[in-house]
Coordinates of C-alpha atoms in Angstrom, one line a residue:
M24 CA -23.0 -183.4 139.6
S25 CA -20.6 -180.4 139.8
N26 CA -22.0 -176.9 139.2
V27 CA -19.2 -175.9 136.9
K28 CA -20.1 -174.4 133.5
K29 CA -19.9 -176.6 130.4
P30 CA -17.9 -175.4 127.5
Q31 CA -19.7 -172.9 125.2
F32 CA -18.6 -172.7 121.5
D33 CA -18.6 -169.4 119.6
M34 CA -18.0 -170.0 115.9
R35 CA -17.1 -166.4 115.2
K36 CA -14.5 -166.2 118.0
F37 CA -13.2 -169.6 117.0
I38 CA -12.6 -168.5 113.4
L39 CA -10.9 -165.3 114.6
T40 CA -8.5 -167.2 117.0
T41 CA -7.8 -169.9 114.4
L42 CA -6.7 -167.2 111.9
T43 CA -4.6 -165.3 114.4
A44 CA -3.1 -167.9 116.6
I45 CA -0.3 -169.7 114.7
I46 CA 2.1 -170.7 117.5
A47 CA 1.7 -174.1 119.2
V48 CA 3.1 -174.6 122.7
F49 CA 2.8 -177.9 124.7
Y50 CA 3.9 -179.0 128.1
T51 CA 4.1 -182.6 129.3
A52 CA 4.4 -184.3 132.7
A53 CA 5.5 -187.8 132.4
Q54 CA 4.0 -188.9 135.7
N55 CA 1.4 -187.4 138.1
N56 CA 0.4 -189.4 141.2
S57 CA -3.0 -187.8 141.6
T58 CA -6.0 -189.1 143.4
Y59 CA -7.4 -190.1 140.1
H60 CA -4.4 -192.1 138.9
I61 CA -3.6 -189.8 136.0
T62 CA -0.3 -190.1 134.1
G63 CA 1.2 -188.6 130.9
I64 CA -0.5 -185.2 131.2
N65 CA -0.1 -183.0 128.1
I66 CA -1.3 -179.4 128.1
G67 CA -1.0 -177.0 125.1
Q68 CA -2.3 -174.1 123.2
E69 CA -2.7 -174.3 119.4
H70 CA -4.7 -172.4 116.9
G71 CA -6.7 -170.6 119.6
L72 CA -7.6 -173.8 121.5
L73 CA -6.6 -175.1 124.8
K74 CA -5.8 -178.8 124.4
V75 CA -5.5 -181.3 127.3
S76 CA -4.6 -185.0 127.1
M77 CA -3.7 -187.6 129.7
T78 CA -3.7 -191.3 130.3
V79 CA -6.2 -193.0 132.6
N80 CA -5.5 -196.6 133.7
P81 CA -8.7 -198.2 135.0
K82 CA -6.7 -201.1 136.6
D83 CA -5.5 -198.5 139.1
Y84 CA -9.0 -198.0 140.4
R85 CA -10.5 -200.2 143.2
L86 CA -14.3 -199.6 143.2
S87 CA -17.1 -201.8 144.6
Y88 CA -19.5 -203.5 142.3
N89 CA -22.2 -200.8 142.5
Q90 CA -19.9 -197.8 142.8
Q91 CA -19.0 -195.5 139.9
L92 CA -16.9 -192.3 139.8
E93 CA -17.3 -189.6 137.2
V94 CA -14.1 -187.5 136.7
I95 CA -14.4 -184.0 135.3
P96 CA -11.4 -182.0 134.2
V97 CA -12.2 -178.4 135.0
L98 CA -10.3 -175.2 134.0
K99 CA -10.7 -172.5 136.7
A100 CA -9.6 -168.9 136.6
I101 CA -7.3 -167.9 139.4
E102 CA -8.3 -164.3 139.6
S103 CA -12.0 -164.6 138.8
S104 CA -15.0 -167.0 139.1
D105 CA -14.7 -168.1 135.5
S106 CA -14.5 -171.8 134.9
I107 CA -15.1 -174.4 132.2
A108 CA -15.7 -178.1 132.5
L109 CA -14.1 -180.4 129.9
P110 CA -15.7 -183.7 128.8
S111 CA -15.8 -186.2 131.7
F112 CA -15.1 -189.9 131.9
I113 CA -16.5 -192.6 134.2
V114 CA -14.8 -195.4 136.0
A115 CA -17.3 -197.9 137.4
G116 CA -17.4 -201.2 139.3
R117 CA -18.8 -204.3 137.6
N118 CA -22.6 -203.8 138.2
A119 CA -22.5 -200.0 137.8
Y120 CA -20.5 -200.4 134.6
Y121 CA -23.1 -202.6 133.0
N122 CA -26.0 -200.5 134.2
T123 CA -24.5 -197.3 132.8
E124 CA -23.7 -199.1 129.5
R125 CA -27.2 -200.4 129.1
A126 CA -28.8 -197.0 130.0
E127 CA -26.9 -195.3 127.2
N128 CA -27.2 -192.0 129.1
F129 CA -23.5 -191.1 129.1
D130 CA -21.7 -190.2 125.9
G131 CA -18.2 -190.0 127.4
A132 CA -15.6 -192.7 128.0
L133 CA -16.9 -195.5 130.3
L134 CA -14.1 -197.5 131.9
R135 CA -14.4 -200.6 134.2
S136 CA -12.6 -200.5 137.5
G137 CA -9.7 -202.9 137.6
H138 CA -10.0 -204.0 134.0
G139 CA -9.1 -203.0 130.5
D140 CA -6.3 -201.1 128.8
A141 CA -5.2 -197.6 129.5
Y142 CA -7.5 -194.9 128.1
S143 CA -6.0 -191.9 126.3
Y144 CA -8.2 -188.9 127.2
S145 CA -8.1 -185.8 125.0
A146 CA -10.2 -182.7 125.0
S147 CA -10.0 -179.1 123.7
T148 CA -11.9 -175.8 124.3
E149 CA -11.7 -172.3 122.9
W150 CA -8.9 -170.3 124.5
L151 CA -10.4 -167.3 126.4
P152 CA -8.4 -164.4 128.0
W153 CA -9.0 -165.5 131.6
M154 CA -7.3 -168.8 130.9
D155 CA -4.0 -166.9 130.7
H156 CA -3.9 -167.3 134.5
S157 CA -5.8 -170.5 135.5
R158 CA -5.6 -173.9 137.0
I159 CA -6.6 -177.3 135.7
E160 CA -8.0 -179.7 138.4
L161 CA -9.9 -183.0 138.4
Q162 CA -13.3 -183.1 140.1
G163 CA -15.0 -186.3 141.0
Y164 CA -18.6 -187.2 141.7
S165 CA -19.3 -190.7 143.3
T166 CA -22.6 -192.7 143.2
G167 CA -23.3 -196.0 144.9
C168 CA -25.9 -198.8 144.7
C169 CA -28.8 -198.1 142.4
G170 CA -27.3 -194.7 141.4
V171 CA -27.7 -193.2 144.9
P172 CA -25.3 -190.2 145.1
N173 CA -22.4 -190.4 147.5
G174 CA -21.4 -186.9 146.8
P175 CA -18.3 -185.1 145.4
V176 CA -14.8 -186.5 145.8
D177 CA -11.9 -184.2 146.8
N178 CA -10.7 -181.9 144.0
D179 CA -7.3 -182.8 142.7
P180 CA -5.3 -179.9 141.0
I181 CA -3.0 -181.1 138.3
A182 CA -1.5 -178.0 136.7
D183 CA -1.3 -174.2 137.0
L184 CA -1.2 -172.2 133.8
D185 CA 0.4 -168.8 133.7
W186 CA 0.2 -167.6 130.1
R187 CA -0.5 -164.0 130.9
P188 CA 1.0 -161.8 128.1
V189 CA 4.5 -161.0 129.1
T190 CA 5.6 -157.7 127.5
F191 CA 9.0 -156.4 127.0
K192 CA 9.7 -153.3 129.1
P193 CA 12.1 -151.2 127.1
T194 CA 14.7 -148.9 128.3
F195 CA 15.3 -146.3 125.6
H196 CA 18.6 -144.9 124.6
Y197 CA 18.4 -141.2 123.7
D198 CA 21.3 -139.6 121.8
V199 CA 22.3 -136.2 123.2
P200 CA 22.8 -133.6 120.4
Q201 CA 25.9 -131.4 120.6
A202 CA 25.4 -127.8 121.4
E203 CA 26.1 -125.4 118.6
E204 CA 28.6 -122.6 119.1
R205 CA 26.7 -120.5 116.6
K206 CA 23.3 -121.3 115.3
D207 CA 23.9 -120.4 111.6
R208 CA 21.0 -121.1 109.3
R209 CA 20.2 -120.5 105.6
I210 CA 17.1 -120.1 103.5
E211 CA 17.5 -120.8 99.8
G212 CA 15.2 -120.5 96.8
K213 CA 14.9 -119.8 93.1
A214 CA 13.1 -117.0 91.4
Y215 CA 12.3 -116.6 87.7
V216 CA 12.5 -112.8 87.2
N217 CA 11.7 -111.8 83.6
F218 CA 13.5 -109.2 81.5
P219 CA 12.8 -107.9 78.0
V220 CA 15.0 -109.5 75.4
N221 CA 18.6 -108.5 75.6
R222 CA 17.9 -106.0 78.4
T223 CA 19.1 -105.7 82.0
E224 CA 16.7 -103.1 83.4
I225 CA 14.2 -104.6 85.9
Y226 CA 10.5 -104.0 85.6
P227 CA 8.8 -105.2 88.9
D228 CA 5.4 -105.4 87.3
Y229 CA 6.6 -107.2 84.1
M230 CA 5.0 -110.6 83.4
V231 CA 5.3 -112.8 86.5
N232 CA 7.8 -110.6 88.2
P233 CA 5.5 -109.5 91.1
Q234 CA 5.2 -113.0 92.4
E235 CA 8.8 -114.0 91.6
L236 CA 10.2 -111.0 93.4
R237 CA 7.8 -111.7 96.3
K238 CA 9.5 -115.1 96.7
I239 CA 12.7 -113.3 97.5
T240 CA 11.3 -110.7 99.8
N241 CA 9.0 -113.1 101.6
S242 CA 12.0 -115.3 102.4
I243 CA 13.9 -112.3 103.7
D244 CA 10.9 -111.2 105.8
T245 CA 10.7 -114.6 107.4
V246 CA 14.1 -113.9 108.9
R247 CA 13.7 -110.1 109.4
L248 CA 10.5 -110.5 111.4
N249 CA 11.9 -113.3 113.6
P250 CA 12.8 -111.7 116.9
D251 CA 15.5 -114.4 117.5
A252 CA 17.2 -114.0 114.1
T253 CA 19.8 -111.7 112.7
V254 CA 20.4 -111.4 109.0
K255 CA 24.1 -111.9 108.1
S256 CA 24.0 -111.9 104.3
I257 CA 21.7 -112.0 101.3
T258 CA 23.3 -113.5 98.2
L259 CA 21.8 -113.4 94.7
T260 CA 23.2 -115.5 91.9
G261 CA 21.8 -114.9 88.4
F262 CA 21.9 -117.5 85.6
A263 CA 21.5 -117.1 81.9
S264 CA 20.7 -119.7 79.3
P265 CA 23.3 -120.9 76.8
E266 CA 21.8 -119.5 73.6
G267 CA 23.3 -116.4 72.0
P268 CA 26.9 -115.1 72.1
Y269 CA 28.8 -116.1 75.2
L270 CA 30.0 -112.6 76.0
N271 CA 26.5 -111.2 75.7
N272 CA 25.4 -113.9 78.2
V273 CA 28.1 -112.7 80.5
R274 CA 26.7 -109.2 80.3
L275 CA 23.1 -110.3 80.7
A276 CA 23.7 -112.5 83.7
K277 CA 25.8 -109.9 85.6
G278 CA 23.6 -107.0 84.7
R279 CA 20.3 -108.7 85.5
T280 CA 21.6 -110.0 88.8
E281 CA 22.7 -106.5 89.8
A282 CA 19.3 -105.2 88.9
V283 CA 17.6 -107.7 91.1
K284 CA 20.0 -107.0 93.9
E285 CA 19.3 -103.3 93.7
Y286 CA 15.6 -103.8 93.7
V287 CA 15.7 -106.1 96.8
K288 CA 18.1 -103.8 98.6
G289 CA 15.8 -100.9 98.0
Q290 CA 13.0 -102.7 100.0
Y291 CA 15.0 -102.8 103.2
T292 CA 17.3 -100.8 105.5
F293 CA 20.0 -103.4 105.8
P294 CA 23.6 -102.2 105.3
A295 CA 24.8 -102.5 101.7
S296 CA 27.5 -104.9 102.9
V297 CA 24.7 -107.5 103.6
F298 CA 24.0 -107.9 99.9
H299 CA 26.1 -109.9 97.5
A300 CA 25.6 -110.6 93.7
N301 CA 27.1 -113.4 91.6
S302 CA 26.4 -114.5 88.1
V303 CA 26.7 -117.6 85.9
P304 CA 26.7 -116.7 82.2
E305 CA 25.3 -120.1 81.0
D306 CA 23.6 -122.6 83.2
W307 CA 25.0 -125.8 81.7
E308 CA 24.6 -127.6 85.0
G309 CA 20.8 -126.9 85.0
L310 CA 20.7 -128.0 81.3
R311 CA 22.4 -131.3 82.2
D312 CA 19.9 -131.9 85.0
S313 CA 17.0 -131.4 82.7
V314 CA 18.4 -133.6 80.0
A315 CA 19.2 -136.4 82.5
V316 CA 15.5 -136.7 83.4
S317 CA 14.2 -136.3 79.9
I318 CA 13.2 -139.0 77.4
L319 CA 15.1 -137.4 74.5
P320 CA 16.4 -140.1 72.1
D321 CA 19.9 -138.7 72.1
R322 CA 19.9 -138.2 75.9
A323 CA 23.1 -140.2 76.6
K324 CA 25.0 -138.6 73.8
I325 CA 23.9 -135.1 74.8
L326 CA 25.0 -135.8 78.4
D327 CA 28.4 -137.0 77.1
F328 CA 28.7 -133.8 75.1
I329 CA 27.9 -131.6 78.1
D330 CA 30.3 -133.4 80.2
N331 CA 33.1 -133.1 77.6
G332 CA 35.2 -130.2 78.7
N333 CA 37.1 -130.1 75.4
V334 CA 34.6 -127.9 73.6
A335 CA 35.3 -124.2 74.3
I336 CA 32.6 -122.4 76.3
E337 CA 32.3 -119.7 73.6
I338 CA 31.1 -122.2 71.0
R339 CA 29.6 -124.9 73.1
N340 CA 25.9 -123.9 72.4
D341 CA 26.5 -123.6 68.7
E342 CA 28.1 -127.1 68.7
L343 CA 25.2 -128.5 70.6
R344 CA 22.8 -127.1 68.1
R345 CA 24.9 -128.5 65.2
Q346 CA 25.2 -132.0 66.5
F347 CA 21.7 -132.4 67.9
P348 CA 19.4 -130.2 65.8
V349 CA 16.1 -131.9 66.7
A350 CA 16.8 -132.2 70.4
Y351 CA 18.1 -128.6 70.5
A352 CA 14.9 -127.3 69.1
Y353 CA 13.0 -129.1 71.9
L354 CA 15.5 -127.8 74.6
L355 CA 15.4 -124.2 73.3
K356 CA 11.6 -124.2 73.6
N357 CA 11.0 -126.2 76.7
V358 CA 14.2 -126.1 78.9
Y359 CA 16.1 -122.9 78.1
P360 CA 13.5 -120.5 79.6
S361 CA 13.9 -122.3 83.0
L362 CA 17.7 -121.8 82.9
R363 CA 17.2 -118.0 83.2
H364 CA 16.7 -117.7 87.0
T365 CA 18.0 -116.0 90.1
N366 CA 19.0 -118.2 93.1
Y367 CA 18.8 -116.5 96.4
A368 CA 20.3 -117.4 99.8
I369 CA 19.6 -115.6 103.1
D370 CA 22.2 -116.5 105.8
Y371 CA 21.3 -115.7 109.4
E372 CA 22.1 -116.5 112.9
L373 CA 19.6 -117.6 115.6
R374 CA 20.0 -116.6 119.2
T375 CA 21.1 -119.3 121.6
F376 CA 18.9 -120.1 124.6
T377 CA 20.1 -121.4 127.9
D378 CA 17.2 -120.6 130.3
I379 CA 14.8 -123.6 130.4
N380 CA 11.8 -121.4 130.9
E381 CA 12.7 -119.4 127.8
I382 CA 13.3 -122.6 125.9
R383 CA 9.9 -123.9 126.8
R384 CA 8.3 -120.6 125.7
V385 CA 10.1 -120.6 122.3
L386 CA 9.1 -124.3 121.9
K387 CA 5.5 -123.2 122.0
E388 CA 5.8 -120.0 120.0
R389 CA 8.7 -120.5 117.5
P390 CA 10.0 -124.1 117.7
Q391 CA 11.9 -123.5 114.4
N392 CA 14.3 -121.3 116.4
L393 CA 15.6 -124.1 118.6
S394 CA 18.6 -126.1 118.0
L395 CA 18.5 -129.9 118.5
N396 CA 20.3 -129.5 121.7
E397 CA 17.8 -127.0 123.0
F398 CA 15.0 -129.4 122.0
F399 CA 16.8 -132.0 124.1
L400 CA 17.0 -129.7 127.0
A401 CA 13.3 -128.9 126.7
A402 CA 12.4 -132.6 126.7
N403 CA 14.5 -133.4 129.7
S404 CA 12.7 -130.7 131.7
Y405 CA 9.7 -133.1 131.7
P406 CA 9.5 -136.5 133.3
V407 CA 11.2 -139.1 131.0
G408 CA 8.6 -141.0 129.0
S409 CA 5.8 -138.5 129.8
E410 CA 3.5 -137.2 127.1
E411 CA 5.2 -133.8 127.1
Y412 CA 8.6 -135.5 126.9
D413 CA 7.7 -137.5 123.8
K414 CA 6.0 -134.6 122.1
V415 CA 9.2 -132.5 122.2
F416 CA 11.1 -135.2 120.3
E417 CA 8.2 -135.6 117.8
T418 CA 8.4 -131.8 117.2
A419 CA 12.2 -131.8 116.9
V420 CA 12.1 -134.3 114.0
L421 CA 9.7 -132.0 112.1
Y422 CA 12.4 -129.3 112.0
Y423 CA 15.4 -131.6 111.6
P424 CA 14.0 -134.4 109.3
T425 CA 17.4 -135.4 108.1
S426 CA 19.1 -135.6 111.5
D427 CA 20.0 -139.1 112.7
I428 CA 19.7 -138.0 116.3
A429 CA 16.3 -136.4 115.7
N430 CA 15.0 -139.5 114.0
L431 CA 16.4 -141.9 116.6
N432 CA 14.9 -139.9 119.5
A433 CA 11.6 -139.5 117.8
A434 CA 11.5 -143.3 117.1
N435 CA 11.9 -143.8 120.8
S436 CA 9.0 -141.6 121.5
A437 CA 6.9 -143.4 118.9
M438 CA 7.7 -146.7 120.5
N439 CA 6.9 -145.4 124.0
E440 CA 3.5 -144.4 122.6
G441 CA 2.9 -147.7 121.0
D442 CA 3.2 -146.5 117.4
L443 CA 5.6 -149.2 116.2
R444 CA 4.8 -148.5 112.5
R445 CA 6.0 -144.9 112.8
A446 CA 9.0 -145.9 114.8
R447 CA 10.0 -148.4 112.0
M448 CA 9.6 -145.6 109.4
L449 CA 11.8 -143.2 111.4
L450 CA 14.5 -145.8 112.0
E451 CA 14.7 -146.5 108.2
R452 CA 16.0 -142.9 107.8
V453 CA 18.9 -143.5 110.1
K454 CA 22.4 -144.5 109.2
Q455 CA 23.9 -147.6 110.9
S456 CA 25.4 -146.9 114.3
P457 CA 25.3 -148.6 117.8
S458 CA 22.5 -146.3 118.8
A459 CA 20.5 -147.3 115.7
T460 CA 21.2 -151.0 116.3
Y461 CA 19.9 -150.6 119.8
A462 CA 16.8 -148.8 118.8
I463 CA 16.0 -151.4 116.1
A464 CA 16.5 -154.2 118.7
V465 CA 14.1 -152.5 121.0
L466 CA 11.5 -152.3 118.2
D467 CA 12.1 -156.0 117.4
A468 CA 11.5 -156.9 121.0
L469 CA 8.3 -154.9 121.2
E470 CA 7.1 -156.7 118.1
G471 CA 7.9 -160.1 119.8
K472 CA 10.9 -160.9 117.7
Y473 CA 13.0 -161.8 120.8
D474 CA 15.8 -163.8 119.2
K475 CA 16.4 -161.1 116.6
A476 CA 16.3 -158.4 119.3
E477 CA 18.8 -160.4 121.4
E478 CA 21.3 -160.3 118.5
G479 CA 20.8 -156.6 118.1
F480 CA 21.3 -155.9 121.8
E481 CA 24.5 -158.0 121.8
A482 CA 25.8 -155.9 118.9
A483 CA 24.8 -152.7 120.6
K484 CA 26.5 -153.8 123.8
K485 CA 29.7 -154.3 121.9
G486 CA 29.2 -150.9 120.4
G487 CA 29.2 -149.3 123.8
I488 CA 25.4 -148.8 124.5
S489 CA 25.2 -149.1 128.3
E490 CA 21.4 -149.9 128.2
A491 CA 22.0 -153.0 126.2
A492 CA 23.0 -155.2 129.2
E493 CA 19.7 -154.3 130.9
A494 CA 17.8 -155.0 127.7
L495 CA 19.4 -158.4 127.4
A496 CA 18.3 -159.2 131.0
E497 CA 14.8 -158.1 130.1
I498 CA 14.7 -160.4 127.1
A499 CA 15.8 -163.3 129.4
R500 CA 13.0 -162.4 131.8
V501 CA 10.4 -162.4 129.0
K502 CA 11.6 -165.7 127.6
A503 CA 11.6 -167.3 131.1
T504 CA 8.1 -166.3 132.1
R505 CA 6.0 -166.6 128.9
N506 CA 3.7 -169.6 128.4
H507 CA 4.6 -171.3 131.7
V508 CA 2.8 -174.4 133.1
S509 CA 3.5 -175.8 136.6
F510 CA 2.5 -179.3 137.2
I511 CA 1.2 -180.2 140.6
N512 CA 2.1 -183.6 142.1

């Protein structure tokens, strides 16, 4: 008999492949004029199993009375020594047929040469990785009178399998950010500086003032200590809450904002022209925001009242208290204190970089100082698709999280690194555009959704994305080469 290995069954692997393999693919050859008179060959993969079926017509065999032929379908790896023998069948002459039948030492199909109906052979075995590139052939072993071996019969190959995983090789489309004429930036924040009732003098050590004033100075220092930044203006806007006479609120808001401005100005040597102060006597906008997210029973009516511009500002708070006394008591205690605050904004300009070596240095030391265009220049100073190249785009999106371009390019880097989940998350942030359509199609293709990807590439092509034509050709290549069986006549 042949020395090929018999199939081995591993229940754990079988369960795993059965749970994960859900696609069935079958290939059929209507006729195959092989040495072994085989027709109707059917080869497929389903639920983690390789399945083979064929038709054997014993009338096509011409064996002597004492001769028998055992036929063994064998699956052999093309690139290794792995092989598996599937269950065999025997075709025997008259005497050999009855001898084998009486001996009961063969549990496969026993056919009589020249007699009987066609036999439908079928067998299956666990799909193993090496089978992705393999060949199915028939091996025969002949015996003569009294079971004397005649030896092997020529092997007859019937099919080559090339089911090696065919992966989509993407060509990414990176959007180029426009260079900024001026790199203007802003830091904004809110500080809750406390003042004694009805007073405008500032006391830096009063209540929580040390930490609240530090919010402002720390933000200014972030810019002041940045060697690539120049402070252009520092704007303070003070807000008062609506309770009390309106004209007094005007005085308090203006006076307190001036006090904060003078304190902050005294901490630095900036020109006086850098500092600006504004005031809002009553923060009705802040009150509205708080009411909108509250669970007050009269929330809708209070919002309508605030939005109604017919009530004069001088009496609006009194009217609110009159119409909604219960809600007003709650707002006065829980919301009004937060309406007394100082908003601050530091406007500054960052230096523009053109030398690639300097851009690389800033990327390592102070990446927040780079524009999106400078990030792009840094990335393109490395080989496209390299680890360094991808890392630049991943860093850029950290500093420009709302930029469509930053998210698109970072999604490309994530896909290049195989992190498809992160790529999907980044692309969900991006507004619809030809570039976004193309990137989503690339992701679909990498996930094996080829038909959906094809639609996306077609749309991106119409939108002017030049890489889409190449991507469509790549999809066609993948579809043409995956799960291919070549029958051998």
